[in-house]
Coordinates of C-alpha atoms and ligand atoms in Angstrom, one line a residue:
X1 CA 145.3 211.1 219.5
X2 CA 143.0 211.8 216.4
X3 CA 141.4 209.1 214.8
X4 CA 140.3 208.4 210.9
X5 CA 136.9 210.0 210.3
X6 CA 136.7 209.1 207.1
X7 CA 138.0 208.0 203.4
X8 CA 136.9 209.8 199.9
X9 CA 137.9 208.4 196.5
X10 CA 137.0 209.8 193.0
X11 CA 138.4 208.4 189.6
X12 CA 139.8 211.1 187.4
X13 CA 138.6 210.2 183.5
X14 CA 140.8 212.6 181.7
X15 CA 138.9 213.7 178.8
X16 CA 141.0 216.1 177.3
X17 CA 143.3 215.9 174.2
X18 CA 145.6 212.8 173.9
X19 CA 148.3 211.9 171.5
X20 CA 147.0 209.4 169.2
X21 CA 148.4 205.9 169.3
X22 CA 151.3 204.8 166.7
X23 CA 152.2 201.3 165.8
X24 CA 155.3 200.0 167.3
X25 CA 154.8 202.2 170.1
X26 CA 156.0 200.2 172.9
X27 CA 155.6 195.9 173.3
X28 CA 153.7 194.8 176.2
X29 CA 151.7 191.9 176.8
X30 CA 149.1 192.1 174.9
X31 CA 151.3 191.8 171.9
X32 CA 151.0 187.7 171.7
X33 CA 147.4 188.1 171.2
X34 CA 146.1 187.9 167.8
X35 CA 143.9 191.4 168.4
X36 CA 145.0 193.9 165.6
X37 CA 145.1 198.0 166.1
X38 CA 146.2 199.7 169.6
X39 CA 147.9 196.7 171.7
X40 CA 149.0 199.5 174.1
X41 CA 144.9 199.8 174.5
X42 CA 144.8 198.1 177.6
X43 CA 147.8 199.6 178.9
X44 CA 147.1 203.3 178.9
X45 CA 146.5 205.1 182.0
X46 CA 143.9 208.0 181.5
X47 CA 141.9 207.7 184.3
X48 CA 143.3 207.8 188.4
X49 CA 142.3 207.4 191.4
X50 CA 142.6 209.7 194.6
X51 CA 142.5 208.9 197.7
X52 CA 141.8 211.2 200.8
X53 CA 141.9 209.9 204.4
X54 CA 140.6 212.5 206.6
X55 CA 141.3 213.0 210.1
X56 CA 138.5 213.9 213.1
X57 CA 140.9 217.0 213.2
X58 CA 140.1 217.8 209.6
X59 CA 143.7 217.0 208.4
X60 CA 143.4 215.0 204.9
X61 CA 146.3 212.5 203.7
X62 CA 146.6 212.0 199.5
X63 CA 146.8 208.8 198.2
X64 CA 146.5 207.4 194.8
X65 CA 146.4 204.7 192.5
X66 CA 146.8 204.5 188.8
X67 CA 145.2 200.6 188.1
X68 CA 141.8 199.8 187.3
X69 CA 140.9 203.0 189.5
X70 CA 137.0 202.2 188.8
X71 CA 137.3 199.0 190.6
X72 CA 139.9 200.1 193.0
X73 CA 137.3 202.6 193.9
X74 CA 134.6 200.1 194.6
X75 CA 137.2 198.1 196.7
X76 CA 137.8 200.6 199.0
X77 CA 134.5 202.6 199.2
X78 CA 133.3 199.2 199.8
X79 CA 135.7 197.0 201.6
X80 CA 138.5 198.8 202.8
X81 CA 137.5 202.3 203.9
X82 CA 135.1 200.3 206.7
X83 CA 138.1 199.1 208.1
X84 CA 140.4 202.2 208.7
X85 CA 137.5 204.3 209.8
X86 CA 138.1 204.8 213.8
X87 CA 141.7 203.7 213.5
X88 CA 144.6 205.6 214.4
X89 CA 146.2 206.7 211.8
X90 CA 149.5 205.6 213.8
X91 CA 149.3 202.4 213.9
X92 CA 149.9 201.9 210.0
X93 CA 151.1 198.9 210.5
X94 CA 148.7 197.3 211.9
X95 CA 145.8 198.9 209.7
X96 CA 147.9 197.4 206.9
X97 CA 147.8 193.9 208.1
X98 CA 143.8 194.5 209.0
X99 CA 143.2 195.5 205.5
X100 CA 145.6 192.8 204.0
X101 CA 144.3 190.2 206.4
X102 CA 140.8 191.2 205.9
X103 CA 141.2 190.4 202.3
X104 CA 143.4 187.8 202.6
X105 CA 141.7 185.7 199.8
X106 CA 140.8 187.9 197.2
X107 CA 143.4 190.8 197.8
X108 CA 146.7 189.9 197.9
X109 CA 147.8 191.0 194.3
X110 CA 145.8 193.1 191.7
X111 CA 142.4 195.5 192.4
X112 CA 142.7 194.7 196.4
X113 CA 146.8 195.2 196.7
X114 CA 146.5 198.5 194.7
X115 CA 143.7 199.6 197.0
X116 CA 145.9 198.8 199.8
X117 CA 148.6 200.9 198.6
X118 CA 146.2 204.0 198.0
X119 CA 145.0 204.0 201.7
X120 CA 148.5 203.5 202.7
X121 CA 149.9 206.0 201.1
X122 CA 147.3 208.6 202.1
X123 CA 147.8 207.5 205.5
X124 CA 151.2 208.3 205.3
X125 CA 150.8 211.8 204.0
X126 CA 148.2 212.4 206.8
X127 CA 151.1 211.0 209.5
X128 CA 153.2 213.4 208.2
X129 CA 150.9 216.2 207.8
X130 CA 150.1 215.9 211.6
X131 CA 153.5 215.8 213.0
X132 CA 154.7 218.6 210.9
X133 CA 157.2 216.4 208.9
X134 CA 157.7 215.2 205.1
X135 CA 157.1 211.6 205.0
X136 CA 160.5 210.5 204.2
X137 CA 161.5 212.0 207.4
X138 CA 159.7 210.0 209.1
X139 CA 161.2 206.7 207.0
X140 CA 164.9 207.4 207.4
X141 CA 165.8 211.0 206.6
X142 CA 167.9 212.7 203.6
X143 CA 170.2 210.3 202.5
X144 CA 170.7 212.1 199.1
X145 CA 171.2 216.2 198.9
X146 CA 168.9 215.7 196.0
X147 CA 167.8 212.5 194.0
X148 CA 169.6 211.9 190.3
X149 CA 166.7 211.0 187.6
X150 CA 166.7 209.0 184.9
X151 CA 164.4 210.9 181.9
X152 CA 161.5 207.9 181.0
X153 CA 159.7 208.3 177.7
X154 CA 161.4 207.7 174.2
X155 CA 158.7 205.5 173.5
X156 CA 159.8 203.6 169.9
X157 CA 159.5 205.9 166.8
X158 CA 160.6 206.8 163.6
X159 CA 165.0 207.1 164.3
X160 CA 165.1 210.6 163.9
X161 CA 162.3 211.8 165.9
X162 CA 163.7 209.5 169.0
X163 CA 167.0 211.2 168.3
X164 CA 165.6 214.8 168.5
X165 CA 163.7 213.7 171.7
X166 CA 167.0 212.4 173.1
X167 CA 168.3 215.4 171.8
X168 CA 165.5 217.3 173.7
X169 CA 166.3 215.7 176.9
X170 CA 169.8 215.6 177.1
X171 CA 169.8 220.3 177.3
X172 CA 168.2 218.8 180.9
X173 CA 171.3 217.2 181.9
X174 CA 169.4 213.8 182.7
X175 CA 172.8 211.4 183.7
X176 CA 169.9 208.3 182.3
X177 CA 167.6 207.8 179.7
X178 CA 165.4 205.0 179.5
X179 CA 163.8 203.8 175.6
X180 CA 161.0 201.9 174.8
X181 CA 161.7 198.5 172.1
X182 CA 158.6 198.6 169.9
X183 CA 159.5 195.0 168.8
X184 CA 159.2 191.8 170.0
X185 CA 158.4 188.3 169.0
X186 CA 155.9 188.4 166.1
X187 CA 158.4 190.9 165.0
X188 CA 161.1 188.5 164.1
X189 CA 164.1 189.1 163.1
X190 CA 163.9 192.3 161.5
X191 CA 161.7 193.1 164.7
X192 CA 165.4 192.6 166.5
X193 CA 166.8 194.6 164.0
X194 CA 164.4 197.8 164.3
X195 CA 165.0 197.3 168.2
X196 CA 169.0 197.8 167.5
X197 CA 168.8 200.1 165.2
X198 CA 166.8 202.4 167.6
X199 CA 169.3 201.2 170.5
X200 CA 172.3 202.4 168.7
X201 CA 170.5 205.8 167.7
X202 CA 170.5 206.5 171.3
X203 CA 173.7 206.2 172.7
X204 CA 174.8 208.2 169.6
X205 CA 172.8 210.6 170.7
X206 CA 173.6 210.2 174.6
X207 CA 176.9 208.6 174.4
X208 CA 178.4 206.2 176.6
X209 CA 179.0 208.3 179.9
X210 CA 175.1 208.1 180.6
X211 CA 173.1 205.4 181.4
X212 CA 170.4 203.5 179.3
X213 CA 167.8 202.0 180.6
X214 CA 165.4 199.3 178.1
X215 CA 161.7 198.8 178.6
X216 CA 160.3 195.8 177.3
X217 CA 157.1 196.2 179.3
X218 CA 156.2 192.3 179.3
X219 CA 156.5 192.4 175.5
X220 CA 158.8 190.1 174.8
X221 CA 159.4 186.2 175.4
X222 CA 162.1 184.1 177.2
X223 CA 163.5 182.9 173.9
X224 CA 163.4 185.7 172.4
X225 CA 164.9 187.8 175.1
X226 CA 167.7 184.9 175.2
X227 CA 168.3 185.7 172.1
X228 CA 168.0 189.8 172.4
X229 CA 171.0 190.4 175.3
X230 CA 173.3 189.5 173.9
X231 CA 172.9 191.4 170.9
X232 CA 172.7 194.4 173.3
X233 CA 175.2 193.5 175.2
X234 CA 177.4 196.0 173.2
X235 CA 175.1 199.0 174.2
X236 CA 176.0 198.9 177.7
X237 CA 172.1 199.0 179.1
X238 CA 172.2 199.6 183.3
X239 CA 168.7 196.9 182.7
X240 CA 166.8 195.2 180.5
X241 CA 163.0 196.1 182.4
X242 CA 160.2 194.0 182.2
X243 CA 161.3 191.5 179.7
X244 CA 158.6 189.0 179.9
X245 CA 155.2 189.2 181.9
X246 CA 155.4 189.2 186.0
X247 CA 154.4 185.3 186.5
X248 CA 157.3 184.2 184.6
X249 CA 159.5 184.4 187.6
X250 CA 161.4 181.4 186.5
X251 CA 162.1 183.3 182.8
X252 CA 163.2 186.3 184.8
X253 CA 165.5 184.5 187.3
X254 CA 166.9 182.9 184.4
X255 CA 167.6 186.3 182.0
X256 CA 169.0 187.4 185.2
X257 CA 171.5 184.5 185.7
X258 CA 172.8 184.9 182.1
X259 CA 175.1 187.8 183.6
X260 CA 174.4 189.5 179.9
X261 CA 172.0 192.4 180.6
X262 CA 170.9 193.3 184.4
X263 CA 167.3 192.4 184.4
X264 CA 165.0 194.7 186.1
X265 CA 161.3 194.3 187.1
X266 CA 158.4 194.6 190.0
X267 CA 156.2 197.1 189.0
X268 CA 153.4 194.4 188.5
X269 CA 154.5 192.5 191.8
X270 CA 152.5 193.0 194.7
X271 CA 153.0 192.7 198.8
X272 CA 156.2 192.2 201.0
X273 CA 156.3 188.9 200.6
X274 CA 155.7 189.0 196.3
X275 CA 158.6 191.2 196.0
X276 CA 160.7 189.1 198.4
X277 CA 160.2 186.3 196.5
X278 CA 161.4 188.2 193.2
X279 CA 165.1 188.7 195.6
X280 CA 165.0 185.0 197.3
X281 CA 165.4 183.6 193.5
X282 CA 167.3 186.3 191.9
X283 CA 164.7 187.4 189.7
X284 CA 166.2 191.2 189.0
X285 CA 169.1 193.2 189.5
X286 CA 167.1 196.0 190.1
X287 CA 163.6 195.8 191.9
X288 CA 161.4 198.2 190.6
X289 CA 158.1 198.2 192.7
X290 CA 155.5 201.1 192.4
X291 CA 154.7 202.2 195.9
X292 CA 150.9 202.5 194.5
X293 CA 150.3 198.8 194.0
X294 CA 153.2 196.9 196.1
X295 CA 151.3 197.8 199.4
X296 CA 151.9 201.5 199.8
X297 CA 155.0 203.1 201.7
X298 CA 154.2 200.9 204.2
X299 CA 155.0 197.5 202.2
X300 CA 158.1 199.4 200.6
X301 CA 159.7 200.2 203.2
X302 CA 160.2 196.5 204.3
X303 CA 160.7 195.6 201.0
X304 CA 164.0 198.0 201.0
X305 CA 165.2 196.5 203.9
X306 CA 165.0 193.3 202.4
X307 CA 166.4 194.1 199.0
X308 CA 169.5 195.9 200.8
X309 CA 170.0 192.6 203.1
X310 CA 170.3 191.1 199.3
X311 CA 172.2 194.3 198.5
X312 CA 169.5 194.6 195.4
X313 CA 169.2 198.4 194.5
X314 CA 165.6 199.3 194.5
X315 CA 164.7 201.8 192.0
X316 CA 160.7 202.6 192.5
X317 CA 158.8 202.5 189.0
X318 CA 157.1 205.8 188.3
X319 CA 157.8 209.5 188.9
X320 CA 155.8 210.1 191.8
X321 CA 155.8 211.7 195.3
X322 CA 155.4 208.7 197.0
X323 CA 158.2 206.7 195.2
X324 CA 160.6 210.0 195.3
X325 CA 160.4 210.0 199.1
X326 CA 161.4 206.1 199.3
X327 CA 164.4 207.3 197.5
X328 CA 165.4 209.9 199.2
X329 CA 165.7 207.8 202.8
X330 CA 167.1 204.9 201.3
X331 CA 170.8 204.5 200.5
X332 CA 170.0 201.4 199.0
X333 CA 167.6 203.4 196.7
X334 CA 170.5 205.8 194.2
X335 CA 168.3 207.2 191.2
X336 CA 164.8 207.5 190.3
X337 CA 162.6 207.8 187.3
X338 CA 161.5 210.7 185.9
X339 CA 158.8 211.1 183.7
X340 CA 158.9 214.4 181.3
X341 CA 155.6 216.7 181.7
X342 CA 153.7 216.4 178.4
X343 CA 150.8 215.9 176.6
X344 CA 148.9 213.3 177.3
X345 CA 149.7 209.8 175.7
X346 CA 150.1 206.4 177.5
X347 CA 149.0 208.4 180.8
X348 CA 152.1 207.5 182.8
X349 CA 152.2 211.5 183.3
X350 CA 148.4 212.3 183.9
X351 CA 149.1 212.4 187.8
X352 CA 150.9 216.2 186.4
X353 CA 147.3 217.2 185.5
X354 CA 145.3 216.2 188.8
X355 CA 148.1 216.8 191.7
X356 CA 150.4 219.8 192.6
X357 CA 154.0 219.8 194.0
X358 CA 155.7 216.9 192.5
X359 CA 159.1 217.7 192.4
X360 CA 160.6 219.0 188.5
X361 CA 163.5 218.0 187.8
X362 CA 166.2 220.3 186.7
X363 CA 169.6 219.3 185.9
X364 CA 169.3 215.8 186.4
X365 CA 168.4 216.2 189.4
X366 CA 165.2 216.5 192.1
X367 CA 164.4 218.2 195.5
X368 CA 162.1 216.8 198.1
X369 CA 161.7 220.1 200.7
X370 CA 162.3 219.3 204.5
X371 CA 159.9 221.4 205.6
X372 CA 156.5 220.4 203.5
X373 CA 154.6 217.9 205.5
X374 CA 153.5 214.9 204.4
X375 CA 154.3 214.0 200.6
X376 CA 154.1 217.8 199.7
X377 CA 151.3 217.5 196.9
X378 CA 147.9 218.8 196.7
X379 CA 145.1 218.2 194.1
X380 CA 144.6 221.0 192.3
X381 CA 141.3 221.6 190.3
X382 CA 143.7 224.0 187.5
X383 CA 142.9 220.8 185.2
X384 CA 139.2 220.2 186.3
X385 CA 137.8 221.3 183.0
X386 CA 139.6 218.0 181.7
X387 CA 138.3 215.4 183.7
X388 CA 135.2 213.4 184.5
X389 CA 135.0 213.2 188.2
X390 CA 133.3 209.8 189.8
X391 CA 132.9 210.6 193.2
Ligands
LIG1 O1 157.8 203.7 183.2 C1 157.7 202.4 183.2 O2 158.6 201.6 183.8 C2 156.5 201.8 182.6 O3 156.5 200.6 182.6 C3 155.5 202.7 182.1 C4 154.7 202.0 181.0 O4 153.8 203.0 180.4 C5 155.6 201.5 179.8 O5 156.5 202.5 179.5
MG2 MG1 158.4 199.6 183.4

């Protein structure tokens, strides 16, 4: 049996070029504050955090978070690393109820949850690293020949340059394509208007025999998503994601209950029993954790089981390793997202710059490899000249 020897983080501050903000970009929450300029400020993700767990026989798991990495870091340099040091790697289970216990009263959701998850996670790689197996082997097995993918970005624009990105996309044979709203409440009604507008430019584009997916991103309001579905109603969305911010459970349970638009969320829910509570009152259609805050692969994979006992589809939030190998050993888990490699703007695609051998997608479609161990990504240094490195 080897043992954990030891856990190394550094936050990756990606100082290269970005793409400037633009107004209407995408709603989020920040949008009911009275703060003028960039509201997606708070909301971009250029720095990350990696995560190595390292084994006494020199074998080291990847793991990684993409929230408040500087205070992730602290969390588990300081409080959480302690705890998995001299642990078998093996009993993942119970090192994930040490650390949650262990932090039971500060670390359920948030900074301690996401630390949580990027331990896991590298714990999980390690597993699989040791035994010579990819890690959704050792969850449930291929359940998919490959994974369909839905393309992510179309972030809210000028009509004609989403259409030429749609355009873009759609020579990849993506069977999904999910669009940003860049209007919300203090938007009003020509707000709404803009959003259909750019809704019906879309499906021109993509037509009705692919799938749309909407991202409010906690930009919008009960009443005014109320009064938003049905007016999409027409457009066929598969969701409506993220309508209103993650402690309105009740607005979300009730958007869902309309029966206009499936409502689809999780990505800021945290732990087993946070995303249970999202299926016990209905709260999406679709359950769209990120295996880097819920609680790691760990957490996730009791959160399938529970969200396939509710026959909820679980579709993880985030193009990532860790998310793609949920997918692939869970029937209950049919598509994932798929974020285009590309300059760097909101950050959701940064992790393309610091790791190797996440999956491209070609055709629609993605490969995990049976025979890479562990997650199959390395971090690769081909970007170093980029970043700021706090070890
Ligand atoms: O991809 C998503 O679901 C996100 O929420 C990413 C965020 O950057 C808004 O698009
Ligand atoms: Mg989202």
């Amino acid at each position: 049996m080897t043992k954990i020897k030891s856990v190394r983080t550094r936050v990756w501050t990606w100082k290269g070029p970005t793409v400037p903000p633009t107004g209407n970009f995408c709603t989020n929450a920040s949008d009911a504050l009275r703060i003028e300029g960039d509201a997606m400020a708070s909301f971009r993700f250029h720095q990350w955090l990696t995560c190595e767990v390292e084994a006494e026989d020199g074998t080291i798991g990847i793991g990684n978070a993409a929230l408040a990495p500087t205070v992730v870091k602290q969390a588990i340099d300081e409080w959480y690393a302690p705890l998995v040091i001299g642990e078998d790697p093996f009993d993942y289970a119970y090192i994930w109820e040490k650390m949650y216990r262990r932090s039971h009263a500060w670390g359920r959701k948030g900074i301690g949850m996401t630390a949580i998850s990027a331990v896991d996670i590298a714990i999980w790689d390690l597993m699989g690293k040791l035994v010579g197996k990819p890690v959704f082997k050792l969850l449930g097995g291929r359940t998919k020949d490959k994974i369909p993918v839905y393309y992510s970005k179309l972030y809210a624009g000028p009509i004609e340059s989403m259409q030429r990105e749609a355009e873009e996309a759609m020579k990849n044979g993506y069977k999904g394509y999910k669009s940003r709203f860049g209007f919300g409440p203090k938007d009003g009604m020509p707000g709404m208007r803009e959003n259909l507008k750019r809704v019906e430019a879309v499906r021109e584009v993509i037509g009705y025999d692919n799938d749309l997916m909407l991202e409010c991103y906690m930009g919008w309001n009960l009443d005014y998503a109320k009064r938003m579905l049905p007016k999409l109603e027409k457009y066929e969305p598969r969701w409506v994601e993220e309508p209103v911010i993650a402690d309105d459970v009740e607005g979300y349970a009730e958007l869902n209950a309309m029966g206009s638009v499936p409502i689809s969320g999780g990505e800021h829910e945290f732990s087993v029993i946070g995303c249970a509570e999202l299926i016990r009152r209905k709260a999406v259609s679709v359950l769209q954790y990120d295996t880097n805050r819920v609680g790691g692969i760990t957490a996730a994979q009791k959160i399938n089981a529970i969200a396939e006992a509710a026959q909820i589809p679980v579709i993880p939030h985030a193009g990532q390793a860790h998310n793609y190998h949920l997918t692939m050993s869970n029937v209950n888990c049919p598509i994932a997202e798929y974020f285009p490699v590309h300059d760097v703007e909101v950050g959701n695609e940064l992790f393309y710059y610091i790791f190797e051998g996440d999956p491209e997608a070609v055709d629609g479609f993605l490969q995990l490899d049976d025979d890479k161990p562990g997650l199959g990504i390395t971090i690769t240094d081909k970007h170093l000249s980029n970043f700021e490195i706090t070890e």
